[in-house]
Coordinates of N, CA and C in Angstrom, one line a residue:
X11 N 0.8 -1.2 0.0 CA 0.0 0.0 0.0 C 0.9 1.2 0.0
X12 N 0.4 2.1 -1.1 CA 1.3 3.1 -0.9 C 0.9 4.2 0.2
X13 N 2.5 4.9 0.8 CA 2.3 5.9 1.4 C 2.2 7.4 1.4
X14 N 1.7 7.8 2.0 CA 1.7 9.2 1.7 C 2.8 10.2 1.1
X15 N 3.7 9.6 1.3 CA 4.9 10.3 1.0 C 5.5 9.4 -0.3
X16 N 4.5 8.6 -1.2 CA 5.2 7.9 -2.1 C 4.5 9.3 -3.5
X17 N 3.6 9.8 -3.2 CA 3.0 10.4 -4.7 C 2.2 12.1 -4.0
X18 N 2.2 12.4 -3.1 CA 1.9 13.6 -2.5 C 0.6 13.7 -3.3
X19 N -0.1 13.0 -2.6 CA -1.6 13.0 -2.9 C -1.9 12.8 -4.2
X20 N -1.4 12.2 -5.1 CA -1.5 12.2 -6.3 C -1.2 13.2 -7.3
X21 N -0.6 14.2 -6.7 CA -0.8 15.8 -7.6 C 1.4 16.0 -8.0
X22 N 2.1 15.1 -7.7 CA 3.1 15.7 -8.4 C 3.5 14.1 -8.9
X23 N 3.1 13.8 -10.0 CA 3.2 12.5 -10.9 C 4.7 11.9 -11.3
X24 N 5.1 13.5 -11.7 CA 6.3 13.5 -12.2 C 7.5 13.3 -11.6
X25 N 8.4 12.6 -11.9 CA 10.0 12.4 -11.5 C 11.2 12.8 -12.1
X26 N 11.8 13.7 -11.7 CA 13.1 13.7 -12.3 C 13.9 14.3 -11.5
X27 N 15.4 14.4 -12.4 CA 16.9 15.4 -11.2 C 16.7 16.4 -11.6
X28 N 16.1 17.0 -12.8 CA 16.4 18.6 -13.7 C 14.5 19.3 -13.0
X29 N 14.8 20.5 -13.0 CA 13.1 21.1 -13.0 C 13.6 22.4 -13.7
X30 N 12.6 22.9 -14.1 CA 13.0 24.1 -14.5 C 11.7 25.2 -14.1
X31 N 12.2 25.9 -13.9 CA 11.4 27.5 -12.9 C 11.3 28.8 -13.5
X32 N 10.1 29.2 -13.7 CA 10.2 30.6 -14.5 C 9.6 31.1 -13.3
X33 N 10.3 32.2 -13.3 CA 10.1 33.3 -12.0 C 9.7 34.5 -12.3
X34 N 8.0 34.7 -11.7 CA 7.8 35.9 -12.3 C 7.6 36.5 -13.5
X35 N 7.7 35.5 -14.3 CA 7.5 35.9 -16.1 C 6.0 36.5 -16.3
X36 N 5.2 35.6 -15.2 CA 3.6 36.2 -15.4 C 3.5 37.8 -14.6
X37 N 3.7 38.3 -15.3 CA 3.9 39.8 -14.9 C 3.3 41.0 -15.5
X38 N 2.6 41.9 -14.9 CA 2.1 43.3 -15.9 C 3.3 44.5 -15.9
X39 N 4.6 44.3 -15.2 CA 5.3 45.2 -15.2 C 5.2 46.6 -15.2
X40 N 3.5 46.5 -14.5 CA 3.4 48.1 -14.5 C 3.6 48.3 -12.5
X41 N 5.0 48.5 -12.5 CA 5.7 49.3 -11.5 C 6.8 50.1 -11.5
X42 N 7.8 50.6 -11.2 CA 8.2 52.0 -11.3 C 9.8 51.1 -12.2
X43 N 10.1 51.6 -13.8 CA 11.0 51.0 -13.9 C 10.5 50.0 -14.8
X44 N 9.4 49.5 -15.0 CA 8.4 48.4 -15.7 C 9.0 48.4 -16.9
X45 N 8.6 49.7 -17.3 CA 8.9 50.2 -18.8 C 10.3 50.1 -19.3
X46 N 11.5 50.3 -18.1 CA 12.7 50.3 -18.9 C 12.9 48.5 -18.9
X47 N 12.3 47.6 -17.9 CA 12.1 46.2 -18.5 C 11.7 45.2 -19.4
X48 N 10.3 46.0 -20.1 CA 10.0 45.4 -21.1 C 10.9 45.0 -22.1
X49 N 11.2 45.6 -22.6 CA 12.4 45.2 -23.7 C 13.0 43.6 -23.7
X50 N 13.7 43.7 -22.3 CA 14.9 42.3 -21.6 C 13.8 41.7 -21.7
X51 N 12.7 41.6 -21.1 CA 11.7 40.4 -20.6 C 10.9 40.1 -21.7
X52 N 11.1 40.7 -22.7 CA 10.1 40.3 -23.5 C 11.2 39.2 -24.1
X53 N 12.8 39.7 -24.8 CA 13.8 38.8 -25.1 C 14.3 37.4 -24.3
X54 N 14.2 37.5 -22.9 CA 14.2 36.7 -22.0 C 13.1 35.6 -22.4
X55 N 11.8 36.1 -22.4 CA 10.5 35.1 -22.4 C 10.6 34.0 -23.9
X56 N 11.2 34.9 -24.9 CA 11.3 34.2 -26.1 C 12.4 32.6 -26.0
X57 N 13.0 33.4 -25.2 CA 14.3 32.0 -25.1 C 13.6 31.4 -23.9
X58 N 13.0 31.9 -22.6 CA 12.6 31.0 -21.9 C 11.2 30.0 -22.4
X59 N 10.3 30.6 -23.7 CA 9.7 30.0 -24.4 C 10.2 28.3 -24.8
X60 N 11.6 28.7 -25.7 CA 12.0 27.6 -26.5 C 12.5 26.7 -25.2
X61 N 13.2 27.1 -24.2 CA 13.6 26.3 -23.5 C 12.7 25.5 -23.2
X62 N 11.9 25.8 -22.9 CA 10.6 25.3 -22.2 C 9.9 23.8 -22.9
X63 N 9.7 24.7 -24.5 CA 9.3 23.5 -25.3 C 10.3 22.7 -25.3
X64 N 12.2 22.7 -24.8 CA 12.5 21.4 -24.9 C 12.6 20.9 -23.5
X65 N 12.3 21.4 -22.6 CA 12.1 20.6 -21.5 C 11.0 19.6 -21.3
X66 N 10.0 20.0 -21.7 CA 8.7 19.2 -22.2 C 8.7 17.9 -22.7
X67 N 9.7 18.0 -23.6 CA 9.8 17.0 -25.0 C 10.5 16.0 -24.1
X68 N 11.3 16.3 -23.1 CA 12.0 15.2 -22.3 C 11.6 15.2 -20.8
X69 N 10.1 15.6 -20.6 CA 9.7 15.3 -19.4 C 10.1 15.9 -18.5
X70 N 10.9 16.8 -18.5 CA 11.6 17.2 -17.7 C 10.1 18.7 -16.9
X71 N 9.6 18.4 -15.5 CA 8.6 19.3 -15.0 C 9.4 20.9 -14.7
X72 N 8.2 21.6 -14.8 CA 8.3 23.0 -15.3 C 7.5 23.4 -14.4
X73 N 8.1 24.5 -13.3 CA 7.1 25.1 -12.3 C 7.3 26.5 -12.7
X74 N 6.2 27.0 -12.3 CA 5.6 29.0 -11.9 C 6.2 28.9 -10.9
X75 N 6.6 30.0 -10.5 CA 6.9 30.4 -9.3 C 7.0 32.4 -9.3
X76 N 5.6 32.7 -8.6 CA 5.5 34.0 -9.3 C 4.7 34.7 -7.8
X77 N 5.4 36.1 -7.9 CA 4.7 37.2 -6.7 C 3.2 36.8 -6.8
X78 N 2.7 37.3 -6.3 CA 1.0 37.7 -5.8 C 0.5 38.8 -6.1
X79 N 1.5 39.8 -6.5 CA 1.2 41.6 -6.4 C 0.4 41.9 -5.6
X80 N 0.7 41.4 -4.2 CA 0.4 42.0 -3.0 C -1.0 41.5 -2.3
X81 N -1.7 40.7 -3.6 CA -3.1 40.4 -4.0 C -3.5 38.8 -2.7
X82 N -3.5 38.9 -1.7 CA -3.6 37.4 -0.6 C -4.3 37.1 -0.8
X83 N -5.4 37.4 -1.8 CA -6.4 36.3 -1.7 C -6.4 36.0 -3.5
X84 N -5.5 36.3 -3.7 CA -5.1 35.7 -5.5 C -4.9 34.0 -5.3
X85 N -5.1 33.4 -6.5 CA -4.8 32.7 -7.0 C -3.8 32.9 -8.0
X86 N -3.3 31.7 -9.0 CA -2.3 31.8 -10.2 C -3.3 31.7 -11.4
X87 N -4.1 31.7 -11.4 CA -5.1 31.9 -12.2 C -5.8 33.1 -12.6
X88 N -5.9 34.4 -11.1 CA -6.2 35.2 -10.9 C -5.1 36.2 -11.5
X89 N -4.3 35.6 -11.2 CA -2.6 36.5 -12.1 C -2.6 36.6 -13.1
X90 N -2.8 35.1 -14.1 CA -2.5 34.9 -15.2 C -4.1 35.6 -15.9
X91 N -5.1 35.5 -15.8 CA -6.0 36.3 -16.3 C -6.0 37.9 -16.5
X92 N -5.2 38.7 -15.3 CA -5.0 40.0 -15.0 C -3.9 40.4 -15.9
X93 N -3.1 39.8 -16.1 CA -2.0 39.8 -17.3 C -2.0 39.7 -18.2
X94 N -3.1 38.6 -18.7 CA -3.6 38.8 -20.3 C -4.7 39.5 -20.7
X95 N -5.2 39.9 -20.0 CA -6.9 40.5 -20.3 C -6.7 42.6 -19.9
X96 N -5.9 43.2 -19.0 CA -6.2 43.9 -18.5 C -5.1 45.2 -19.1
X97 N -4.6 44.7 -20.4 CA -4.4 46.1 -20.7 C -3.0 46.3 -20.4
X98 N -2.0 45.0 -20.1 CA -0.7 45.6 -19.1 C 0.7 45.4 -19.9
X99 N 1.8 46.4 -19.6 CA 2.9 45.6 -20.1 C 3.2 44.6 -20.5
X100 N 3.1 43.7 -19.8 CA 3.6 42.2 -19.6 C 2.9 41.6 -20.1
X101 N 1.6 41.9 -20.8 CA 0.7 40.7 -21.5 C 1.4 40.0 -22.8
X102 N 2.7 40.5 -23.7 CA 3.2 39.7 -24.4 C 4.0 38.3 -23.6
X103 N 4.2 38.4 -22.4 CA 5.2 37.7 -21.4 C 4.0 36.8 -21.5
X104 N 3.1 36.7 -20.9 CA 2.0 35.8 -20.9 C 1.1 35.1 -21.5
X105 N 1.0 36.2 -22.8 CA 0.8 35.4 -23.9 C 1.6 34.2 -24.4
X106 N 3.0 34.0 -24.3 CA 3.7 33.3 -24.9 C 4.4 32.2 -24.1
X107 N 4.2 32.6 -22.5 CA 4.6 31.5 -21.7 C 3.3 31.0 -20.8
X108 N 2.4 31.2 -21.5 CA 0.9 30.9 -20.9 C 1.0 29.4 -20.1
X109 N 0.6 29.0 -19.1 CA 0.9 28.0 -18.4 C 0.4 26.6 -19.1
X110 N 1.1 25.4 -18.8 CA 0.5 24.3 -19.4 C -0.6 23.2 -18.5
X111 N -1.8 22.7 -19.2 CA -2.5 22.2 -17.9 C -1.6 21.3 -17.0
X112 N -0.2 20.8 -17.5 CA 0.2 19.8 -16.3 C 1.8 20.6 -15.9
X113 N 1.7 21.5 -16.0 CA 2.8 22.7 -15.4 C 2.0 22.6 -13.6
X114 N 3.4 23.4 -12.9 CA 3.2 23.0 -11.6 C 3.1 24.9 -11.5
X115 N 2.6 25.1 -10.6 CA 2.9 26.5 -9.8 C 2.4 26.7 -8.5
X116 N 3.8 27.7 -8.1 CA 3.9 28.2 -6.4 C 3.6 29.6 -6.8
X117 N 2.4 30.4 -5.9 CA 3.0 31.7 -5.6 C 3.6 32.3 -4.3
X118 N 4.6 32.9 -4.4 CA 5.2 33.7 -3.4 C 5.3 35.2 -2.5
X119 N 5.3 35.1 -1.4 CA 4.6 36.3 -0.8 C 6.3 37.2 -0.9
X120 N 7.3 36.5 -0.9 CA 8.5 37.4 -1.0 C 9.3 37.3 -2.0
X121 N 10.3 37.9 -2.1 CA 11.4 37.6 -3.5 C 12.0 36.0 -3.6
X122 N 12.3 35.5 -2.4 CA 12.8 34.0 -2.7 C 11.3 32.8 -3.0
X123 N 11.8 31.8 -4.2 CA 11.1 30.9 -4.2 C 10.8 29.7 -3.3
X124 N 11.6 29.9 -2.5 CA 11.4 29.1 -1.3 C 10.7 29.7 -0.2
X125 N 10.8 30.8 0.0 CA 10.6 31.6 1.4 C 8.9 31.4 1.6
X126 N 8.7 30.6 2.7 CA 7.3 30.5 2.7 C 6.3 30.1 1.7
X127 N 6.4 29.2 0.7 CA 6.0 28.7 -0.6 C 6.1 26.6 0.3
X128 N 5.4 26.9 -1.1 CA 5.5 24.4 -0.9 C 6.6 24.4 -2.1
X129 N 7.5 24.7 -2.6 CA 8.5 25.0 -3.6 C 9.3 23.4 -3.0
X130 N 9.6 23.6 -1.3 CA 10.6 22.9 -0.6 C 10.0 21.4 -1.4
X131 N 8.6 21.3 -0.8 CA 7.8 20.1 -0.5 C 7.7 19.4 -2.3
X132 N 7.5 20.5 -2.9 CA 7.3 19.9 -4.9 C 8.8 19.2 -5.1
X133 N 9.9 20.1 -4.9 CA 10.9 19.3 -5.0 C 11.3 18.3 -4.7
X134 N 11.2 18.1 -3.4 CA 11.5 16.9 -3.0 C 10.4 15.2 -3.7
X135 N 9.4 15.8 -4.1 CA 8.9 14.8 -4.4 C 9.1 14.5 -5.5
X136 N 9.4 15.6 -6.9 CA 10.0 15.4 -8.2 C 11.4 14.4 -8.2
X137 N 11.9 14.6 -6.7 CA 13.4 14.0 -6.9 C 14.2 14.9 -7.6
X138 N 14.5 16.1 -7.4 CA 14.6 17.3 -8.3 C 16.2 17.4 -7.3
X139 N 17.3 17.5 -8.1 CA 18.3 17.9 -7.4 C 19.2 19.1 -8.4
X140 N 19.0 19.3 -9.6 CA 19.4 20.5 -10.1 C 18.7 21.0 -10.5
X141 N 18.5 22.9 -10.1 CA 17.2 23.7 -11.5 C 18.2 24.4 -11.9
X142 N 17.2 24.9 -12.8 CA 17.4 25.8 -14.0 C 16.3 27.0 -13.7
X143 N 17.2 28.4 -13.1 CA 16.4 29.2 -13.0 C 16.3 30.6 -14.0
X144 N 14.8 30.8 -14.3 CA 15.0 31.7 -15.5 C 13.9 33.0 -14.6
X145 N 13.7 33.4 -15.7 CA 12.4 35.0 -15.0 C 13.3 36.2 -14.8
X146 N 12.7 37.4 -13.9 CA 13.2 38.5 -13.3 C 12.8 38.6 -11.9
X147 N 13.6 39.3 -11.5 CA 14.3 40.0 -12.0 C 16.2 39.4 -11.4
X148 N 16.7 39.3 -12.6 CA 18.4 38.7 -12.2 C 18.7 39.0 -10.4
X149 N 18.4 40.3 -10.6 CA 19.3 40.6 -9.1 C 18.3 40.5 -8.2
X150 N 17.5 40.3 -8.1 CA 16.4 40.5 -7.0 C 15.5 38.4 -7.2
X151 N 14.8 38.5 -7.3 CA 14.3 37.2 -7.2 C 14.8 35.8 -7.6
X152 N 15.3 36.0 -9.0 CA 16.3 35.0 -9.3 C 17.4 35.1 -8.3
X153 N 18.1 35.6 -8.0 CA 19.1 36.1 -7.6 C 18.9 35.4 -5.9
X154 N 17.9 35.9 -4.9 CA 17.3 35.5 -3.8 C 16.8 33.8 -4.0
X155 N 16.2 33.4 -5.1 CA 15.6 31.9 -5.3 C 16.8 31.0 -5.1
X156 N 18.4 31.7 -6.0 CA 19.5 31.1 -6.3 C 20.4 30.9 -4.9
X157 N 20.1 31.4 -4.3 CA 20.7 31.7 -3.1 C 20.2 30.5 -1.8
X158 N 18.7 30.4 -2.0 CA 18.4 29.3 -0.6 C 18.4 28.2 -1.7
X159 N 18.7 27.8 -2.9 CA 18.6 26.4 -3.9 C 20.0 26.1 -3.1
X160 N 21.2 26.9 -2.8 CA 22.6 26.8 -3.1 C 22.5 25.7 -1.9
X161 N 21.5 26.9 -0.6 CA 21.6 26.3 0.7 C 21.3 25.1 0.9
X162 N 20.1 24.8 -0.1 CA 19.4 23.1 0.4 C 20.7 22.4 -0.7
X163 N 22.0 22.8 -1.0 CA 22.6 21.5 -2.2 C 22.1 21.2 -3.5
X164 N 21.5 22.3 -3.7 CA 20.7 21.9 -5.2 C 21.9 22.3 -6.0
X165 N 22.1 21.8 -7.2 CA 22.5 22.6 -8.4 C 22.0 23.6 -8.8
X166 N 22.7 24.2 -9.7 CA 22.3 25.4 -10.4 C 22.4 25.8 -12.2
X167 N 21.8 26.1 -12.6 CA 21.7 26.8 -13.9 C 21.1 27.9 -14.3
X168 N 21.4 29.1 -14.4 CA 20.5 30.0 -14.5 C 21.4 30.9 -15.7
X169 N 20.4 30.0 -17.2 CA 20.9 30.9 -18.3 C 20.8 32.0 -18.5
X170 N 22.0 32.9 -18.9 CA 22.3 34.4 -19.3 C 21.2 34.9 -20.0
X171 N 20.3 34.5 -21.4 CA 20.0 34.4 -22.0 C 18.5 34.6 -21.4
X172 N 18.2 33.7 -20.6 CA 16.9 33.5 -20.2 C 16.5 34.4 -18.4
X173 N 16.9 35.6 -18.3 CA 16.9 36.1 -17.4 C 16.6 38.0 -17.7
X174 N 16.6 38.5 -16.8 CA 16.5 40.5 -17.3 C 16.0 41.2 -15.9
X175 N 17.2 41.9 -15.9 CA 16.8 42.9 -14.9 C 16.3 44.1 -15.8
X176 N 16.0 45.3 -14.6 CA 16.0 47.1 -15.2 C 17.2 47.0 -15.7
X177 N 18.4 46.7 -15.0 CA 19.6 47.7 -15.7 C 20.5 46.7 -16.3
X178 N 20.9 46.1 -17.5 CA 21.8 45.2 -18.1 C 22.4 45.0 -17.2
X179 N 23.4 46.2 -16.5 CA 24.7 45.8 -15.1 C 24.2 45.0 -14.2
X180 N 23.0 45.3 -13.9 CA 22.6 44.7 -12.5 C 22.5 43.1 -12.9
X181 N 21.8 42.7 -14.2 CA 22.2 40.6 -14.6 C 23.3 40.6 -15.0
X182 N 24.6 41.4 -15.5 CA 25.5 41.0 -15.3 C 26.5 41.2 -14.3
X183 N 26.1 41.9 -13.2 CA 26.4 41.2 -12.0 C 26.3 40.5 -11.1
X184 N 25.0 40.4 -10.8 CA 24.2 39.1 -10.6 C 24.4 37.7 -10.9
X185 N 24.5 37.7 -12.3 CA 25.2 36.4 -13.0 C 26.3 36.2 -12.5
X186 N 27.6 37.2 -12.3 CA 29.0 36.7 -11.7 C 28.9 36.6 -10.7
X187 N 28.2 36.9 -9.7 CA 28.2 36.8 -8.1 C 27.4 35.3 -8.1
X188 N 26.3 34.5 -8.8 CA 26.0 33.1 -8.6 C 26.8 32.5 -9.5
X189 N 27.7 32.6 -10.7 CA 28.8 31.5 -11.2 C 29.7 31.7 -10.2
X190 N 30.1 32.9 -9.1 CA 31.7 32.6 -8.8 C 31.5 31.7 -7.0
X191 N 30.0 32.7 -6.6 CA 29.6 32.2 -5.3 C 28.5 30.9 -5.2
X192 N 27.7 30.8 -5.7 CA 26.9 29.6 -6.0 C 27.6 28.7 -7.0
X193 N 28.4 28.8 -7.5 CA 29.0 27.6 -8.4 C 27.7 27.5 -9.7
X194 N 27.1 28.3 -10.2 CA 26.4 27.8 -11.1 C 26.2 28.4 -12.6
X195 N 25.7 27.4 -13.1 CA 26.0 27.3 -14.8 C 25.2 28.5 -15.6
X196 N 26.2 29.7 -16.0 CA 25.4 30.4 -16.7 C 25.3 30.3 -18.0
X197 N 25.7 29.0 -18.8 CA 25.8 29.1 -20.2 C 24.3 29.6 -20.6
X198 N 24.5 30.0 -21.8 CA 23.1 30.3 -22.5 C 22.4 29.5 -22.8
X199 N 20.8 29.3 -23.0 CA 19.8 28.3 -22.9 C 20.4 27.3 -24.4
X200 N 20.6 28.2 -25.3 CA 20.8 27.3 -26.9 C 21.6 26.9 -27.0
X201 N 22.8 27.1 -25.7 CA 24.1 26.0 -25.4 C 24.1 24.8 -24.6
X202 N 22.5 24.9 -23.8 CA 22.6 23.6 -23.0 C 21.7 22.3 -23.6
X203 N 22.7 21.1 -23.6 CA 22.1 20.2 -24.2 C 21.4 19.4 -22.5
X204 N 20.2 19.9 -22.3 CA 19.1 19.0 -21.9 C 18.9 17.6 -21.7
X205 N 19.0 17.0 -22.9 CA 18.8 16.1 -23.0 C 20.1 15.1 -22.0
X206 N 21.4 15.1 -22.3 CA 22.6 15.3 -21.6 C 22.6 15.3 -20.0
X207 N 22.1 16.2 -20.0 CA 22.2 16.6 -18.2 C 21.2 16.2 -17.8
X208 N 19.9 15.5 -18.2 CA 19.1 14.9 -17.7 C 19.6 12.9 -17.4
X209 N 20.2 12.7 -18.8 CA 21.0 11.8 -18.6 C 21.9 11.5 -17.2
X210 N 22.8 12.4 -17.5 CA 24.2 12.3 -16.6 C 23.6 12.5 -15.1
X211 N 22.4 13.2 -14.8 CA 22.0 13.2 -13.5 C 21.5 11.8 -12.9
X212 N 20.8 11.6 -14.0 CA 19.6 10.6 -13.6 C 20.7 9.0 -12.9
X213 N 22.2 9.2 -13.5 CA 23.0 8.2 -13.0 C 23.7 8.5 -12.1
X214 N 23.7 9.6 -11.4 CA 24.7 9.8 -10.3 C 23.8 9.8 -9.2

């Protein structure tokens, strides 16, 4: 008889070492600064797009992990409606990374994706020991998400490519402060072979 802790109620099916995390992508970017972001995030979402479709193709599970906009009695449904329907910067972001019915998502009350989220509890049942973290903003959320992953031993990937702050400087400092301090892989999304690192995990 299975136990509780064999399938977490039946709602995370999936298994694997690799997960991959878009942070924040569902976004109206209407806050102060929004505007000088559009640009990066819209280029970000297109590569976080493709990535996406190849993590799919190899099973590899794909979680949200996105603010609340302050909103406590939101849902992720509540988000993603307000973002495509309401008129906002970010509705190209949403249009294009629109969630899949068997995609996972956490929302979060602070900048880290762990901080008070079930993020801890998904992973461990995925069997998840390296991510791949993509979204905005580099220095601030990614940046905070990358930081308690380091703590629990997780790996790291968080492509160049697939990331955007306000100010270019601020992801490319950000990026050197998690390759030199977190040990993690900033190649670009269209340099990582997926398929490979899902391999090579799945035996160690």
């Amino acid at each position: 008889m299975k136990g509780k802790s064999d399938d977490l109620h039946g709602n995370a099916p999936d298994k694997s070492p690799v997960a991959l995390l878009i942070i924040d992508m569902i976004n109206d970017l209407e806050f102060p600064g929004g505007d000088l972001l559009e640009e990066t995030a819209r280029a970000a979402a297109d590569r976080i797009a493709a990535l996406k479709g190849k993590a799919k193709t190899l099973n590899i599970p794909v979680v949200y992990v996105n603010d609340n906009f302050g909103r406590w009695q939101s849902n992720f449904n509540d988000v993603l409606e307000h973002v495509l329907t309401d008129d906002v910067r970010g509705q190209h972001l949403a249009e294009i990374l629109r969630p899949d019915p068997d995609d996972y998502f956490v929302l979060k009350p602070k900048n880290s994706a762990f901080y008070a989220t079930t993020l801890d509890t998904l992973l461990t049942y995925l069997n998840a020991k390296y991510l791949i973290l993509t979204g905005l903003s580099t220095d601030s959320c990614v940046l905070f998400t990358a930081n308690d992953a380091y703590m629990r031993d997780l790996k790291l990937s968080v492509p160049s490519d697939c990331v955007a702050s306000i100010k270019p400087t601020h992801t490319t400092d950000a990026l050197a402060y998690m390759k030199r301090v977190l040990d993690a892989d900033t190649t670009p999304s269209t340099q990582i072979d997926l398929a490979a690192l899902s391999r090579e995990l799945s035996l160690a």
